[in-house]
Short mmCIF file of C-alpha atoms in Angstrom, two decimals:
data_model
loop_
_atom_site.label_atom_id
_atom_site.label_comp_id
_atom_site.label_asym_id
_atom_site.label_seq_id
_atom_site.Cartn_x
_atom_site.Cartn_y
_atom_site.Cartn_z
CA MET A 230 53.30 12.59 -14.52
CA LYS A 231 52.16 14.91 -11.83
CA SER A 232 54.72 15.55 -9.02
CA LEU A 233 53.13 14.69 -5.12
CA GLU A 234 53.63 18.09 -4.09
CA SER A 235 51.40 19.16 -7.39
CA ILE A 236 48.69 16.89 -6.21
CA LEU A 237 48.29 18.02 -3.05
CA ALA A 238 48.47 21.37 -4.18
CA ASN A 239 45.35 20.84 -6.22
CA HIS A 240 42.88 19.12 -3.70
CA PRO A 241 40.21 20.85 -1.90
CA PHE A 242 41.76 19.91 1.35
CA PHE A 243 45.18 22.07 0.90
CA GLU A 244 43.80 25.01 -1.16
CA ASP A 245 45.58 28.00 -0.63
CA LEU A 246 47.92 26.90 1.46
CA LYS A 247 51.97 27.90 1.34
CA LYS A 248 53.82 27.08 -0.70
CA GLU A 249 56.98 25.94 2.42
CA PHE A 250 54.17 24.21 4.03
CA LEU A 251 53.33 22.10 1.03
CA GLU A 252 57.03 21.33 0.82
CA LEU A 253 56.69 20.30 4.48
CA ILE A 254 53.64 18.04 3.80
CA THR A 255 55.02 16.77 0.59
CA GLY A 256 58.06 15.29 2.91
CA CYS A 257 55.94 13.32 4.89
CA ALA A 258 53.80 11.74 1.69
CA SER A 259 53.57 8.99 -0.29
CA ASN A 260 50.91 7.57 -3.37
CA VAL A 261 48.82 4.86 -2.64
CA CYS A 262 45.90 2.50 -4.06
CA PHE A 263 43.58 0.43 -1.82
CA LYS A 264 41.16 -2.26 -4.09
CA ALA A 265 37.44 -2.28 -3.19
CA GLY A 266 36.62 -3.99 0.05
CA GLU A 267 40.62 -3.43 1.10
CA PHE A 268 40.95 -2.31 4.64
CA ILE A 269 42.84 0.74 4.86
CA HIS A 270 42.89 1.12 8.43
CA ARG A 271 41.23 -1.35 11.31
CA GLN A 272 40.01 0.12 14.52
CA HIS A 273 42.13 0.45 17.70
CA ALA A 274 45.35 -0.42 15.40
CA ASP A 275 47.53 2.77 15.25
CA ALA A 276 46.59 5.78 13.57
CA ASP A 277 50.24 6.21 11.86
CA ARG A 278 48.90 7.79 8.85
CA PHE A 279 46.31 10.39 7.23
CA TYR A 280 44.65 10.26 3.86
CA VAL A 281 43.93 12.60 1.28
CA ILE A 282 41.76 11.24 -0.88
CA ARG A 283 41.49 11.34 -4.56
CA GLN A 284 39.55 9.07 -6.03
CA GLY A 285 36.78 6.59 -5.10
CA LYS A 286 34.92 6.02 -1.94
CA VAL A 287 35.78 5.13 1.68
CA ALA A 288 33.06 3.26 4.49
CA LEU A 289 33.86 4.78 8.13
CA GLU A 290 32.50 1.69 9.67
CA LEU A 291 31.85 0.39 13.01
CA CYS A 292 31.65 -3.19 13.82
CA PRO A 293 29.70 -4.03 17.43
CA PRO A 294 30.62 -7.69 18.59
CA GLY A 295 28.69 -10.23 17.12
CA ARG A 296 26.70 -7.89 14.54
CA ASN A 297 27.17 -6.88 11.37
CA PRO A 298 29.22 -4.08 10.79
CA ILE A 299 27.21 -0.57 10.58
CA THR A 300 28.53 2.43 8.16
CA LEU A 301 28.81 5.40 9.81
CA GLN A 302 29.59 7.87 6.82
CA THR A 303 31.52 7.40 3.53
CA VAL A 304 34.29 9.48 2.32
CA ASN A 305 34.66 10.68 -1.06
CA GLU A 306 37.10 12.12 -3.87
CA GLY A 307 38.48 15.50 -2.58
CA GLU A 308 38.12 14.89 1.12
CA ILE A 309 40.50 13.25 3.77
CA LEU A 310 40.36 10.53 5.56
CA GLY A 311 41.51 10.40 9.60
CA TRP A 312 42.63 12.49 12.23
CA ALA A 313 43.16 10.12 15.42
CA TRP A 314 46.87 10.52 13.74
CA LEU A 315 46.35 13.84 15.81
CA VAL A 316 45.48 12.85 19.14
CA PRO A 317 46.68 10.37 22.13
CA PRO A 318 46.98 7.50 21.97
CA TYR A 319 46.73 7.40 17.95
CA HIS A 320 44.69 4.33 17.92
CA TRP A 321 42.08 4.51 14.85
CA HIS A 322 38.23 4.83 16.14
CA CYS A 323 36.98 2.96 13.25
CA ASP A 324 37.62 1.11 10.40
CA ALA A 325 38.04 1.40 6.77
CA GLN A 326 37.15 0.15 3.90
CA ALA A 327 36.92 1.27 0.09
CA VAL A 328 33.98 0.83 -1.34
CA GLU A 329 35.78 0.89 -4.51
CA LEU A 330 38.67 1.65 -6.16
CA THR A 331 40.49 4.57 -4.36
CA ARG A 332 43.88 6.34 -4.67
CA ALA A 333 45.29 8.32 -2.12
CA ILE A 334 48.14 10.26 -0.70
CA ALA A 335 48.80 9.00 2.68
CA LEU A 336 50.94 11.11 5.09
CA ASP A 337 52.92 9.78 7.82
CA GLY A 338 50.99 11.06 11.34
CA LYS A 339 54.48 10.59 13.67
CA CYS A 340 56.35 13.31 10.33
CA LEU A 341 53.80 15.63 10.54
CA ARG A 342 52.99 15.58 14.52
CA LYS A 343 57.07 16.47 14.65
CA LYS A 344 56.61 18.83 11.84
CA CYS A 345 53.75 20.38 13.85
CA GLN A 346 55.63 20.14 16.97
CA GLU A 347 58.76 22.29 15.27
CA ASP A 348 56.46 25.06 13.59
CA HIS A 349 53.74 25.69 15.47
CA ASP A 350 52.52 28.42 12.31
CA PHE A 351 52.24 25.01 10.54
CA GLY A 352 50.45 23.35 13.33
CA PHE A 353 47.92 25.66 13.08
CA GLU A 354 47.84 26.27 9.48
CA LEU A 355 46.75 22.55 9.58
CA LEU A 356 44.81 22.29 12.86
CA SER A 357 42.72 24.80 11.26
CA ARG A 358 41.83 22.99 8.19
CA ILE A 359 41.05 19.59 9.99
CA LEU A 360 38.90 21.27 12.36
CA PRO A 361 35.67 22.34 10.73
CA ILE A 362 35.83 19.74 9.12
CA LEU A 363 36.23 17.11 12.38
CA GLY A 364 32.96 20.06 12.93
CA GLN A 365 31.18 18.99 10.53
CA ARG A 366 31.18 15.14 10.85
CA MET A 367 29.85 15.81 14.43
CA GLU A 368 27.24 17.86 13.23
CA ALA A 369 26.90 15.55 10.85
CA THR A 370 26.45 12.39 13.42
CA GLN A 371 24.19 14.51 15.74
CA ILE A 372 21.69 14.75 12.88
CA GLN A 373 21.81 11.02 12.10
CA LEU A 374 20.90 10.35 15.29
CA LEU A 375 18.24 12.49 15.52
CA ASP A 376 16.66 10.07 12.48
CA ILE A 377 15.08 13.23 10.87
CA TYR A 378 13.41 10.72 8.39
CA GLY A 379 11.37 8.81 10.98
CA SER A 380 7.83 10.42 10.56
CA GLN A 381 6.84 13.89 9.03
CA GLN A 382 3.36 13.36 8.38
CA LYS A 383 0.90 12.68 11.42
CA ASN A 384 -2.25 11.78 9.87
CA MET B 680 -4.70 27.24 -9.98
CA ASN B 681 -8.44 26.41 -9.50
CA PRO B 682 -9.66 23.81 -7.09
CA ILE B 683 -11.05 20.67 -9.48
CA ASN B 684 -14.87 21.58 -6.94
CA SER B 685 -16.14 25.31 -7.70
CA ASP B 686 -16.74 24.63 -3.63
CA PRO B 687 -12.94 24.28 -1.81
CA VAL B 688 -14.80 22.76 0.71
CA VAL B 689 -17.02 20.07 -0.80
CA PRO B 690 -14.67 17.17 -2.37
CA GLU B 691 -14.74 15.77 -5.64
CA LEU B 692 -15.31 12.25 -5.48
CA LEU B 693 -12.48 10.21 -7.63
CA LYS B 694 -11.71 6.67 -8.33
CA ILE B 695 -8.43 4.77 -7.39
CA HIS B 696 -6.96 3.66 -10.93
CA ARG B 697 -3.68 1.80 -9.33
CA VAL B 698 -1.69 1.71 -5.89
CA ILE B 699 1.99 1.20 -6.53
CA ARG B 700 3.92 0.27 -3.78
CA GLU B 701 7.73 2.44 -3.57
CA ALA B 702 8.81 1.23 -0.11
CA GLU B 703 8.22 -0.48 2.87
CA ASP B 704 6.10 1.94 4.11
CA THR B 705 5.57 4.31 1.18
CA PHE B 706 2.72 4.24 -1.79
CA THR B 707 1.09 6.11 -4.55
CA LEU B 708 -2.50 6.78 -5.09
CA ASP B 709 -2.81 6.79 -9.24
CA LEU B 710 -6.00 8.82 -9.60
CA LEU B 711 -8.60 8.76 -12.37
CA PRO B 712 -8.83 12.34 -13.19
CA PRO B 713 -12.15 13.78 -12.70
CA ASP B 714 -12.09 15.86 -16.08
CA LYS B 715 -8.57 16.18 -18.02
CA THR B 716 -9.22 19.89 -18.23
CA GLN B 717 -9.77 20.26 -14.39
CA SER B 718 -7.11 18.37 -13.41
CA GLU B 719 -3.60 21.08 -14.03
CA TYR B 720 -1.85 21.51 -10.95
CA SER B 721 1.57 23.84 -10.62
CA PRO B 722 4.65 20.99 -9.07
CA GLY B 723 4.09 21.87 -5.24
CA GLN B 724 0.74 22.23 -4.87
CA PHE B 725 -1.43 19.69 -2.38
CA ASN B 726 -4.97 18.12 -2.51
CA MET B 727 -6.44 17.27 0.55
CA LEU B 728 -7.44 13.36 0.22
CA TYR B 729 -10.43 12.02 2.27
CA ALA B 730 -10.80 8.67 3.63
CA PHE B 731 -14.28 7.72 4.31
CA GLY B 732 -15.10 7.74 7.51
CA VAL B 733 -11.23 8.79 8.86
CA GLY B 734 -10.49 11.56 8.19
CA ASP B 735 -8.77 14.07 5.06
CA VAL B 736 -5.06 14.56 4.93
CA PRO B 737 -2.98 17.52 2.71
CA ILE B 738 -1.14 15.13 0.19
CA SER B 739 1.32 17.01 -2.65
CA ILE B 740 0.80 15.92 -5.92
CA SER B 741 3.87 13.77 -6.82
CA GLY B 742 3.17 14.13 -11.00
CA ARG B 743 1.06 13.01 -13.76
CA SER B 744 0.18 9.67 -14.33
CA SER B 745 0.85 7.96 -18.00
CA GLN B 746 -1.27 5.51 -17.55
CA SER B 747 -4.96 7.53 -16.09
CA GLY B 748 -3.68 11.36 -16.97
CA GLY B 749 -4.69 11.88 -13.27
CA TRP B 750 -2.66 13.09 -10.38
CA LEU B 751 -0.16 11.02 -7.94
CA HIS B 752 -0.24 11.31 -4.86
CA THR B 753 3.22 9.94 -3.39
CA ILE B 754 2.34 9.09 0.84
CA ARG B 755 3.65 7.43 3.53
CA GLU B 756 2.03 5.69 6.24
CA VAL B 757 2.21 7.13 9.28
CA GLY B 758 -0.98 7.49 11.19
CA THR B 759 -4.85 6.74 10.98
CA VAL B 760 -5.95 8.42 7.62
CA THR B 761 -2.80 7.60 5.29
CA ARG B 762 -2.89 4.02 6.95
CA ALA B 763 -6.88 4.15 5.77
CA LEU B 764 -5.47 5.13 2.29
CA HIS B 765 -3.10 2.14 2.01
CA ARG B 766 -6.11 -0.42 2.65
CA LEU B 767 -7.59 1.06 -0.25
CA LYS B 768 -7.36 -1.07 -3.94
CA LYS B 769 -8.20 -0.30 -7.47
CA GLY B 770 -11.53 0.85 -8.29
CA GLN B 771 -12.33 2.65 -4.54
CA THR B 772 -13.34 6.13 -4.69
CA ILE B 773 -11.42 8.36 -2.26
CA GLY B 774 -11.98 12.36 -1.60
CA VAL B 775 -10.10 14.94 -3.05
CA ARG B 776 -10.51 18.70 -2.62
CA GLY B 777 -7.68 21.04 -4.58
CA PRO B 778 -5.16 21.41 -5.31
CA PHE B 779 -3.85 24.93 -3.34
CA GLY B 780 -1.49 26.28 -2.28
CA LYS B 781 1.38 27.98 -3.95
CA GLY B 782 4.37 25.56 -5.25
CA TRP B 783 7.60 25.95 -6.35
CA PRO B 784 9.45 28.57 -8.12
CA VAL B 785 10.10 26.85 -11.74
CA ASP B 786 9.25 30.27 -13.93
CA LEU B 787 12.00 31.53 -11.46
CA ALA B 788 14.54 29.28 -11.38
CA LYS B 789 14.34 29.25 -15.89
CA GLY B 790 17.98 30.56 -17.43
CA LYS B 791 19.84 29.65 -14.04
CA ASP B 792 21.37 26.46 -12.05
CA VAL B 793 18.91 25.10 -10.02
CA VAL B 794 19.58 22.76 -6.80
CA ILE B 795 17.33 20.13 -5.36
CA LEU B 796 17.48 19.32 -1.82
CA ALA B 797 15.04 16.34 -0.96
CA GLY B 798 15.01 14.04 2.23
CA GLY B 799 12.96 10.94 2.56
CA ILE B 800 9.47 11.70 1.38
CA GLY B 801 10.43 15.52 0.38
CA LEU B 802 11.11 13.95 -3.19
CA ALA B 803 7.66 13.22 -3.72
CA PRO B 804 6.40 16.99 -4.00
CA LEU B 805 9.63 17.92 -5.89
CA ARG B 806 9.06 15.00 -8.71
CA PRO B 807 6.84 17.50 -10.45
CA VAL B 808 9.88 20.22 -10.76
CA LEU B 809 11.94 17.61 -11.85
CA GLU B 810 9.91 16.28 -14.49
CA GLN B 811 9.04 20.23 -15.51
CA ILE B 812 12.88 20.92 -16.18
CA GLN B 813 13.78 17.30 -17.91
CA SER B 814 10.57 18.45 -20.39
CA HIS B 815 12.06 22.18 -21.02
CA ARG B 816 16.01 20.86 -19.69
CA ASP B 817 17.56 24.07 -22.12
CA HIS B 818 15.49 26.16 -19.93
CA TYR B 819 18.27 25.63 -17.04
CA GLY B 820 21.44 25.42 -16.71
CA ASN B 821 23.19 22.96 -14.47
CA VAL B 822 20.46 20.99 -12.10
CA SER B 823 21.00 18.62 -9.05
CA LEU B 824 19.28 16.82 -6.89
CA LEU B 825 20.74 15.69 -3.53
CA TYR B 826 18.80 13.23 -2.09
CA GLY B 827 18.61 11.93 1.01
CA ALA B 828 16.53 8.82 2.95
CA ARG B 829 17.06 7.24 6.26
CA MET B 830 17.74 3.53 4.67
CA PRO B 831 18.53 2.48 0.90
CA ASP B 832 15.24 0.47 0.92
CA GLY B 833 13.16 3.59 1.43
CA LEU B 834 14.76 5.40 -1.41
CA LEU B 835 11.88 6.28 -3.81
CA PHE B 836 11.88 6.92 -7.38
CA SER B 837 14.47 4.60 -8.22
CA GLN B 838 13.77 4.64 -12.21
CA ASP B 839 12.82 8.03 -12.23
CA ARG B 840 16.16 9.17 -10.68
CA GLU B 841 18.26 6.89 -13.38
CA THR B 842 15.99 8.64 -16.23
CA TRP B 843 16.79 12.56 -14.98
CA ARG B 844 20.67 11.34 -14.65
CA GLY B 845 20.58 9.56 -17.47
CA ARG B 846 19.08 10.90 -20.11
CA ASN B 847 19.08 15.05 -19.17
CA GLY B 848 22.50 15.18 -17.05
CA ILE B 849 20.38 16.51 -14.18
CA GLN B 850 23.30 15.39 -11.54
CA VAL B 851 21.70 12.89 -8.85
CA LYS B 852 23.55 12.20 -5.69
CA VAL B 853 21.83 9.80 -2.92
CA THR B 854 23.05 9.41 0.40
CA VAL B 855 21.49 7.26 3.29
CA ASP B 856 21.54 7.59 7.21
CA THR B 857 22.50 4.05 7.21
CA GLY B 858 24.05 1.86 4.50
CA ASP B 859 22.59 -2.25 4.48
CA ARG B 860 25.74 -4.82 3.79
CA ASP B 861 24.26 -4.31 -0.54
CA TRP B 862 24.67 -0.37 -0.30
CA ARG B 863 27.86 0.79 -2.28
CA GLY B 864 26.65 4.14 -1.94
CA ASN B 865 26.71 7.42 0.03
CA VAL B 866 26.83 7.33 3.54
CA GLY B 867 26.14 10.30 5.53
CA VAL B 868 24.03 13.86 5.69
CA VAL B 869 22.46 14.95 2.72
CA THR B 870 23.60 18.31 3.58
CA HIS B 871 27.31 16.56 2.86
CA LEU B 872 26.71 16.66 -1.05
CA ILE B 873 26.10 20.11 -2.00
CA ASP B 874 30.06 20.65 -2.74
CA ARG B 875 29.48 17.30 -4.83
CA VAL B 876 27.85 19.15 -7.80
CA LYS B 877 28.74 21.93 -9.73
CA PHE B 878 26.13 24.94 -9.30
CA ASP B 879 27.48 29.29 -9.89
CA SER B 880 25.68 30.20 -6.17
CA LEU B 881 24.96 33.30 -7.38
CA GLN B 882 22.95 32.13 -10.01
CA THR B 883 21.31 29.38 -8.32
CA ILE B 884 17.80 28.48 -7.25
CA ALA B 885 17.72 26.14 -4.72
CA MET B 886 14.58 24.44 -3.41
CA VAL B 887 14.69 22.26 -0.35
CA CYS B 888 11.85 19.68 0.88
CA GLY B 889 12.04 17.51 3.49
CA PRO B 890 12.07 17.10 7.54
CA GLU B 891 12.24 20.68 9.19
CA VAL B 892 15.91 20.13 10.81
CA MET B 893 16.82 18.64 7.74
CA MET B 894 15.48 21.65 5.53
CA ARG B 895 17.41 24.55 8.38
CA TYR B 896 20.66 22.38 8.30
CA SER B 897 20.33 22.11 4.40
CA VAL B 898 19.77 26.42 4.28
CA ARG B 899 22.81 26.81 6.25
CA GLU B 900 24.68 24.61 3.73
CA LEU B 901 23.02 26.87 1.70
CA GLN B 902 23.83 29.77 2.13
CA ARG B 903 27.93 28.34 3.45
CA PHE B 904 28.33 27.53 -0.47
CA GLY B 905 26.80 31.64 -1.20
CA VAL B 906 23.27 30.76 -2.78
CA PRO B 907 21.82 34.38 -1.93
CA THR B 908 18.95 33.81 1.09
CA ASN B 909 16.29 34.43 -1.05
CA GLN B 910 17.21 32.57 -3.61
CA ILE B 911 16.02 29.25 -1.50
CA PHE B 912 12.60 27.92 -1.03
CA ILE B 913 11.28 25.52 1.24
CA SER B 914 7.94 23.82 1.36
CA MET B 915 6.64 23.95 4.75
CA GLU B 916 4.34 21.23 6.21
CA ARG B 917 1.60 21.83 8.94
CA ASN B 918 -1.62 20.17 10.44
CA MET B 919 -4.32 21.41 7.09
CA LYS B 920 -7.66 21.21 7.77
CA CYS B 921 -9.55 23.40 6.05
CA ALA B 922 -6.56 24.20 2.73
CA VAL B 923 -7.62 27.76 2.06
CA GLY B 924 -6.72 29.86 5.09
CA PHE B 925 -10.25 29.68 7.09
CA CYS B 926 -9.99 27.37 9.69
CA GLY B 927 -6.67 28.85 10.84
CA HIS B 928 -5.03 24.91 12.06
CA CYS B 929 -1.89 25.76 10.24
CA GLN B 930 -1.42 29.35 10.85
CA PHE B 931 2.61 29.94 10.92
CA GLY B 932 3.23 33.61 12.72
CA PRO B 933 1.43 35.95 10.05
CA SER B 934 1.17 33.40 7.53
CA PHE B 935 -1.01 30.20 6.58
CA ILE B 936 0.96 27.12 5.16
CA CYS B 937 -2.51 26.05 3.24
CA LYS B 938 -2.82 29.37 1.18
CA ASP B 939 -0.08 31.37 1.53
CA GLY B 940 2.84 28.33 1.03
CA PRO B 941 3.30 25.47 1.95
CA VAL B 942 6.02 26.39 -0.88
CA PHE B 943 7.77 29.80 0.71
CA ASP B 944 10.83 32.33 0.07
CA TYR B 945 13.51 31.04 3.14
CA PRO B 946 13.44 35.06 4.13
CA SER B 947 9.71 35.25 4.44
CA ILE B 948 9.43 32.28 6.90
CA GLN B 949 13.14 32.10 8.74
CA PRO B 950 12.03 34.78 11.66
CA PHE B 951 9.36 31.54 12.24
CA LEU B 952 11.30 28.97 12.16
CA GLU B 953 13.16 29.77 15.33
CA VAL B 954 10.74 30.44 17.54
CA ARG B 955 10.06 27.51 19.72
CA GLU B 956 6.45 27.60 20.05
CA LEU B 957 5.48 27.56 16.45
#
């Protein structure tokens, strides 16, 4: 059976991460599994975790009052889920629901934050990996808002 | 490829063999061929379709009909002419000029990996590429189709996508901007799918077709993954009228989209894409 550290080391998000940092992360990690349809987190709840998806698919959803939920984005194998654990007040901004059986490594947000504060190099390394993903997701949302498939032909 | 009529500005009259509904606002016209020897085309070329009394519109050829042997044109109903074309029935006649323009580099892609990025109706001009690859699958390396649409009910050619995926080992990934309750697939932008398929970036030919915004982001992502710019091809769309470079309606910088395109290698068109006024 693979150790948590080797699973994390082979995940694209942690590619080429220093061994000492990987050990710090592994200390906050645990294996989790979600059935299809199961909620991984709910909007406004405490964001105390950060997930590294190993297998499966997760839908990030918003549920406006009185309306059906809207899927904003799906997160797949090889990607990460959750950034709200990093930013006060540490509450989830949307729901996350497993679309199919999803296996992940859960990282304790509080534990990670403490380690980031104690070791700024570690914190910087982690942020350097998370921020580009946040940037890409924000840009993706902007493109979705443009409704680019709305009309191409004019004739 | 020679146009069906010796005078490229005179339309040939072709009968509609059938009208296929593809999505709520999208349909395919299956046209009876004028003559089997004259209905050749290259993937990516377009025809001018003329709805009598209304006007004409450039529409890419989306394949060859297995029923009629003629051209298929997949059309999205968004304006006066396309609405008029949608009202036509089997047995009625339209005017057709073409095929025109430069198509996709299917020969250049031989021996290489191929990444095809399509957005919305942009899958239609790329379908002939996938059909050609399918017929000569061993001539190509890893082949991927990354396809994005607005909503699940706007996704085109579901049967074809299953065939490409199943029989020929083509990697097919689909995403939508907005899912519905029944959608279990991906939600997000099409460029997000690039890292989910296998390709050797330096040995890849990428073909991109869709809204211009989507193409720009796609090119940027392909570059980020290491695909050389001169191996990226995009299909441009402008207001084509004569289709043979006489009228100048589709002039784009020094090029005419109708005769120098619609497919361009990215470096040749890139400087003009960044000019706001063009």
